[in-house]
Structure formats: structure tokens, C-alpha cells
mmCIF file of C-alpha atoms and ligand atoms in Angstrom:
data_model
loop_
_atom_site.group_PDB
_atom_site.id
_atom_site.type_symbol
_atom_site.label_atom_id
_atom_site.label_comp_id
_atom_site.label_asym_id
_atom_site.label_seq_id
_atom_site.Cartn_x
_atom_site.Cartn_y
_atom_site.Cartn_z
ATOM 1 C CA MET A 1256 -37.434 174.450 86.815
ATOM 2 C CA THR A 1257 -40.883 173.793 85.128
ATOM 3 C CA LEU A 1258 -42.973 170.863 86.040
ATOM 4 C CA SER A 1259 -42.511 167.818 83.904
ATOM 5 C CA GLU A 1260 -45.457 166.751 81.695
ATOM 6 C CA LYS A 1261 -45.896 163.585 83.692
ATOM 7 C CA ILE A 1262 -45.987 165.490 87.051
ATOM 8 C CA VAL A 1263 -48.440 167.909 85.671
ATOM 9 C CA LYS A 1264 -50.740 165.056 84.578
ATOM 10 C CA GLU A 1265 -50.514 163.342 87.895
ATOM 11 C CA LEU A 1266 -51.132 166.466 89.905
ATOM 12 C CA ASN A 1267 -54.191 167.197 87.631
ATOM 13 C CA PHE A 1268 -55.481 163.707 88.310
ATOM 14 C CA GLN A 1269 -55.112 164.162 92.012
ATOM 15 C CA LEU A 1270 -56.843 167.590 91.898
ATOM 16 C CA ASN A 1271 -59.791 165.883 90.207
ATOM 17 C CA ARG A 1272 -59.741 162.983 92.781
ATOM 18 C CA GLU A 1273 -59.888 165.534 95.521
ATOM 19 C CA ILE A 1274 -63.014 166.939 93.868
ATOM 20 C CA TYR A 1275 -64.482 163.517 93.648
ATOM 21 C CA SER A 1276 -63.745 163.076 97.451
ATOM 22 C CA ALA A 1277 -65.650 166.235 98.127
ATOM 23 C CA TYR A 1278 -68.515 164.903 95.908
ATOM 24 C CA LEU A 1279 -68.513 161.555 97.762
ATOM 25 C CA TYR A 1280 -68.704 163.199 101.233
ATOM 26 C CA LEU A 1281 -71.424 165.654 100.091
ATOM 27 C CA SER A 1282 -73.372 162.621 99.028
ATOM 28 C CA MET A 1283 -72.749 161.002 102.440
ATOM 29 C CA SER A 1284 -73.935 164.315 104.066
ATOM 30 C CA ALA A 1285 -77.202 164.001 102.060
ATOM 31 C CA TYR A 1286 -77.526 160.330 103.212
ATOM 32 C CA PHE A 1287 -77.198 161.375 106.898
ATOM 33 C CA GLU A 1288 -79.661 164.205 106.408
ATOM 34 C CA SER A 1289 -82.104 161.542 105.124
ATOM 35 C CA LEU A 1290 -81.619 159.667 108.386
ATOM 36 C CA ASN A 1291 -82.138 162.820 110.511
ATOM 37 C CA LEU A 1292 -78.598 162.530 111.758
ATOM 38 C CA ARG A 1293 -77.800 166.286 111.514
ATOM 39 C CA GLY A 1294 -74.504 166.072 113.327
ATOM 40 C CA PHE A 1295 -73.174 163.373 111.012
ATOM 41 C CA ALA A 1296 -74.414 165.371 107.982
ATOM 42 C CA LYS A 1297 -72.637 168.419 109.363
ATOM 43 C CA TRP A 1298 -69.410 166.578 109.883
ATOM 44 C CA MET A 1299 -69.442 165.328 106.234
ATOM 45 C CA LYS A 1300 -70.275 168.838 105.036
ATOM 46 C CA VAL A 1301 -67.156 170.162 106.707
ATOM 47 C CA GLN A 1302 -65.254 167.312 105.153
ATOM 48 C CA TRP A 1303 -66.611 168.251 101.742
ATOM 49 C CA GLU A 1304 -65.263 171.661 102.204
ATOM 50 C CA GLU A 1305 -61.828 170.340 103.397
ATOM 51 C CA GLU A 1306 -61.632 168.244 100.203
ATOM 52 C CA LEU A 1307 -62.411 171.243 97.993
ATOM 53 C CA MET A 1308 -59.537 173.046 99.882
ATOM 54 C CA HIS A 1309 -57.329 170.175 99.043
ATOM 55 C CA ALA A 1310 -58.305 170.333 95.388
ATOM 56 C CA MET A 1311 -57.452 174.082 95.487
ATOM 57 C CA LYS A 1312 -54.043 173.417 96.875
ATOM 58 C CA PHE A 1313 -53.298 171.326 93.790
ATOM 59 C CA PHE A 1314 -54.874 173.917 91.577
ATOM 60 C CA ASN A 1315 -52.874 176.808 92.956
ATOM 61 C CA TYR A 1316 -49.675 174.703 92.983
ATOM 62 C CA ILE A 1317 -50.028 173.737 89.387
ATOM 63 C CA VAL A 1318 -50.719 177.402 88.283
ATOM 64 C CA SER A 1319 -47.856 178.705 90.490
ATOM 65 C CA ARG A 1320 -45.408 176.316 88.646
ATOM 66 C CA GLY A 1321 -46.684 177.378 85.227
ATOM 67 C CA GLY A 1322 -48.693 174.166 84.567
ATOM 68 C CA ARG A 1323 -52.029 173.996 82.997
ATOM 69 C CA VAL A 1324 -55.018 172.978 85.144
ATOM 70 C CA GLU A 1325 -57.399 170.419 83.630
ATOM 71 C CA LEU A 1326 -60.783 169.535 84.943
ATOM 72 C CA TYR A 1327 -62.324 166.187 84.213
ATOM 73 C CA THR A 1328 -65.839 164.802 84.373
ATOM 74 C CA ILE A 1329 -66.470 163.794 87.910
ATOM 75 C CA GLU A 1330 -68.427 160.625 88.228
ATOM 76 C CA ALA A 1331 -71.630 160.362 90.277
ATOM 77 C CA PRO A 1332 -70.816 159.121 93.880
ATOM 78 C CA GLN A 1333 -72.719 156.409 95.653
ATOM 79 C CA LYS A 1334 -76.035 157.596 97.054
ATOM 80 C CA ASP A 1335 -77.030 155.101 99.790
ATOM 81 C CA TRP A 1336 -75.353 152.935 102.313
ATOM 82 C CA LYS A 1337 -76.509 150.121 104.518
ATOM 83 C CA SER A 1338 -75.872 152.079 107.710
ATOM 84 C CA PRO A 1339 -73.821 155.017 109.090
ATOM 85 C CA LEU A 1340 -71.024 152.370 109.823
ATOM 86 C CA ASP A 1341 -71.110 151.242 106.217
ATOM 87 C CA ALA A 1342 -70.724 154.842 104.989
ATOM 88 C CA PHE A 1343 -67.802 155.623 107.355
ATOM 89 C CA GLU A 1344 -66.089 152.262 106.544
ATOM 90 C CA LEU A 1345 -66.271 153.177 102.842
ATOM 91 C CA ALA A 1346 -65.003 156.652 103.607
ATOM 92 C CA LEU A 1347 -62.012 155.244 105.534
ATOM 93 C CA GLU A 1348 -61.213 152.859 102.627
ATOM 94 C CA HIS A 1349 -61.438 155.787 100.351
ATOM 95 C CA GLU A 1350 -58.965 157.738 102.373
ATOM 96 C CA LYS A 1351 -56.521 154.816 102.384
ATOM 97 C CA SER A 1352 -56.615 154.843 98.639
ATOM 98 C CA VAL A 1353 -55.919 158.665 98.711
ATOM 99 C CA THR A 1354 -52.893 158.029 100.930
ATOM 100 C CA LYS A 1355 -51.602 155.522 98.412
ATOM 101 C CA ARG A 1356 -52.002 158.070 95.626
ATOM 102 C CA ILE A 1357 -50.164 160.759 97.617
ATOM 103 C CA ALA A 1358 -47.399 158.227 98.262
ATOM 104 C CA HIS A 1359 -47.258 157.496 94.542
ATOM 105 C CA LEU A 1360 -46.944 161.278 93.846
ATOM 106 C CA VAL A 1361 -44.154 161.595 96.368
ATOM 107 C CA GLU A 1362 -42.169 158.760 94.758
ATOM 108 C CA LEU A 1363 -42.658 160.381 91.383
ATOM 109 C CA ALA A 1364 -41.438 163.814 92.620
ATOM 110 C CA MET A 1365 -38.442 162.018 94.086
ATOM 111 C CA SER A 1366 -37.567 160.157 90.918
ATOM 112 C CA ASP A 1367 -38.003 163.316 88.962
ATOM 113 C CA LYS A 1368 -35.781 165.191 91.435
ATOM 114 C CA ASP A 1369 -38.604 167.737 91.633
ATOM 115 C CA HIS A 1370 -37.915 169.099 95.182
ATOM 116 C CA ALA A 1371 -40.605 171.808 95.116
ATOM 117 C CA THR A 1372 -43.307 169.297 94.301
ATOM 118 C CA PHE A 1373 -41.948 166.872 96.921
ATOM 119 C CA ASN A 1374 -42.080 169.705 99.495
ATOM 120 C CA MET A 1375 -45.653 170.725 98.582
ATOM 121 C CA LEU A 1376 -46.685 167.040 98.962
ATOM 122 C CA GLN A 1377 -45.409 166.788 102.541
ATOM 123 C CA TRP A 1378 -48.445 168.799 103.640
ATOM 124 C CA PHE A 1379 -50.587 166.056 102.074
ATOM 125 C CA VAL A 1380 -48.516 163.266 103.648
ATOM 126 C CA ASN A 1381 -49.250 164.752 107.141
ATOM 127 C CA GLU A 1382 -52.896 165.528 106.250
ATOM 128 C CA GLN A 1383 -53.522 161.896 105.254
ATOM 129 C CA VAL A 1384 -52.432 160.709 108.723
ATOM 130 C CA GLU A 1385 -54.956 162.994 110.192
ATOM 131 C CA GLU A 1386 -57.662 162.008 107.731
ATOM 132 C CA GLU A 1387 -57.214 158.334 108.288
ATOM 133 C CA ASN A 1388 -57.161 158.871 112.093
ATOM 134 C CA SER A 1389 -60.373 160.962 112.227
ATOM 135 C CA PHE A 1390 -62.390 158.523 109.874
ATOM 136 C CA GLY A 1391 -60.875 155.532 111.797
ATOM 137 C CA ASP A 1392 -61.869 156.998 115.113
ATOM 138 C CA ILE A 1393 -65.498 157.394 114.079
ATOM 139 C CA VAL A 1394 -65.589 153.818 112.588
ATOM 140 C CA VAL A 1395 -64.405 152.440 115.991
ATOM 141 C CA LYS A 1396 -67.108 154.492 117.828
ATOM 142 C CA LEU A 1397 -69.787 153.425 115.436
ATOM 143 C CA LYS A 1398 -68.813 149.725 115.991
ATOM 144 C CA MET A 1399 -69.132 150.294 119.800
ATOM 145 C CA ALA A 1400 -72.505 151.976 119.352
ATOM 146 C CA SER A 1401 -73.797 149.065 117.210
ATOM 147 C CA ASN A 1402 -76.970 151.073 116.363
ATOM 148 C CA ASP A 1403 -77.896 151.700 120.034
ATOM 149 C CA THR A 1404 -80.152 154.723 119.512
ATOM 150 C CA ARG A 1405 -78.978 156.636 122.578
ATOM 151 C CA VAL A 1406 -75.274 156.182 121.765
ATOM 152 C CA MET A 1407 -75.995 157.194 118.142
ATOM 153 C CA LEU A 1408 -77.692 160.502 119.268
ATOM 154 C CA PHE A 1409 -74.837 161.226 121.654
ATOM 155 C CA LEU A 1410 -72.367 160.616 118.750
ATOM 156 C CA ASP A 1411 -74.467 162.750 116.463
ATOM 157 C CA LYS A 1412 -74.274 165.652 118.996
ATOM 158 C CA GLU A 1413 -70.494 165.147 119.221
ATOM 159 C CA LEU A 1414 -70.009 165.221 115.457
ATOM 160 C CA GLU A 1415 -72.204 168.409 115.202
ATOM 161 C CA LYS A 1416 -69.383 170.264 116.956
ATOM 162 C CA ARG A 1417 -66.921 169.948 114.048
ATOM 163 C CA ARG A 1418 -66.043 173.345 112.598
ATOM 164 C CA SER A 1419 -64.440 174.110 109.321
ATOM 165 C CA GLU A 1420 -60.727 174.936 109.497
ATOM 166 C CA VAL A 1421 -60.542 175.931 105.851
ATOM 167 C CA LYS A 1422 -60.602 179.632 106.599
ATOM 168 C CA ASN A 1423 -57.459 179.243 108.817
ATOM 169 C CA GLU A 1424 -55.393 177.968 105.989
ATOM 170 C CA SER A 1425 -52.793 180.490 104.963
ATOM 171 C CA SER A 1426 -52.370 179.209 101.332
ATOM 172 C CA GLY A 1427 -54.216 177.237 98.851
ATOM 173 C CA THR A 1428 -57.600 177.978 100.246
ATOM 174 C CA ILE A 1429 -60.884 178.115 98.380
ATOM 175 C CA GLN A 1430 -60.896 181.863 98.923
ATOM 176 C CA ASP A 1431 -57.520 182.361 97.176
HETATM 177 FE FE1 LIG B 2005 -58.148 165.029 100.443
HETATM 178 FE FE2 LIG B 2005 -59.544 163.186 102.396
HETATM 179 O O1 LIG B 2005 -58.044 163.533 101.417
#
């Protein structure tokens, strides 16, 4: 069964939104670099890589089902934020909007009786739970820190430990 035109369009839209997410987090990484918060910057760079991996999962899936990938113009992301908390709150809101988009895609696949697309999307359903948790956790910590320099530096060291898991993905990776 080939993908319906509507599903191809929606999957392409999501592929492009994932690239936008990558772009947004790379912009946040640059913002944190400008504050000398190297750990925060590193964390966001790992997130940038994760988002590109998400985009490639859609890319590879569309191709594997005989669909045509379309790349759109990606708008410039915001450049500055009022504070690290402001940036992470925006990121959390962004992730919640991605979760809604994935839910919309799942509903579409169900109504189209497209079981393969439905199955592929389950990875994203689980991933969004993790994404909201990890961003939400940092928002809570930043609220507790409330710009206390010592706590911020401790948090910066913690976030520096984040390592990319993209290479461990068995399918749909950037390297594919
Ligand atoms: Fe690709 Fe952060 O969701």
C-alpha cells in the first residue's frame, strides 16, 4: 500500500518542522555560548543533533514508502532570550506543540487505516514523552536556581555531561 497524498504532505511538513526544531536549538546553543554557559550550550547542541535525527527518520520513512521528500524554506529562529529559564520555557512549549503535531499524525494514520505509518509514529509518541520530561526537568531546576550563580554553574556542569545518542540509533540516523 502506498502512502496517501495527504499523509505524504503531512509527513513532509513534520520533517521540515523537525529541521526547524534543530535550528531553534542550535540558536539556543549560540545564545548559551554568548553567556559562557558551555554546558547549556553543549546540551542544546546534542538536542540539535537529535532533532536532525528525527527529521531523517521522516525522510527515510517517506522514501522507503515510495513518497517524495520535499524540503521547505526554514524560518530564522529567535536569537535572544531574557534568561536561560526563558529559553527553556520556550523550548518546553515548543516540544508540547510537537507532541500535538505527532498526535495529529497518529490520528490521520488511524483514519487512513495506514498501519505502517501508525507503527512508525509510535517511536515519536514515546520520544515526545522523553522530550517533554527532559525539558520540563531543566525548567524546574532553573526555577529553583533562580539565577543563583553557584547553582547555575553546578547545573552548567551537569548539562555538559549530556552525550549524543544519535549514533546508537539502529535506523533512520543521520548516517544512513
Ligand atoms: Fe523532534 Fe524535540 O521533537
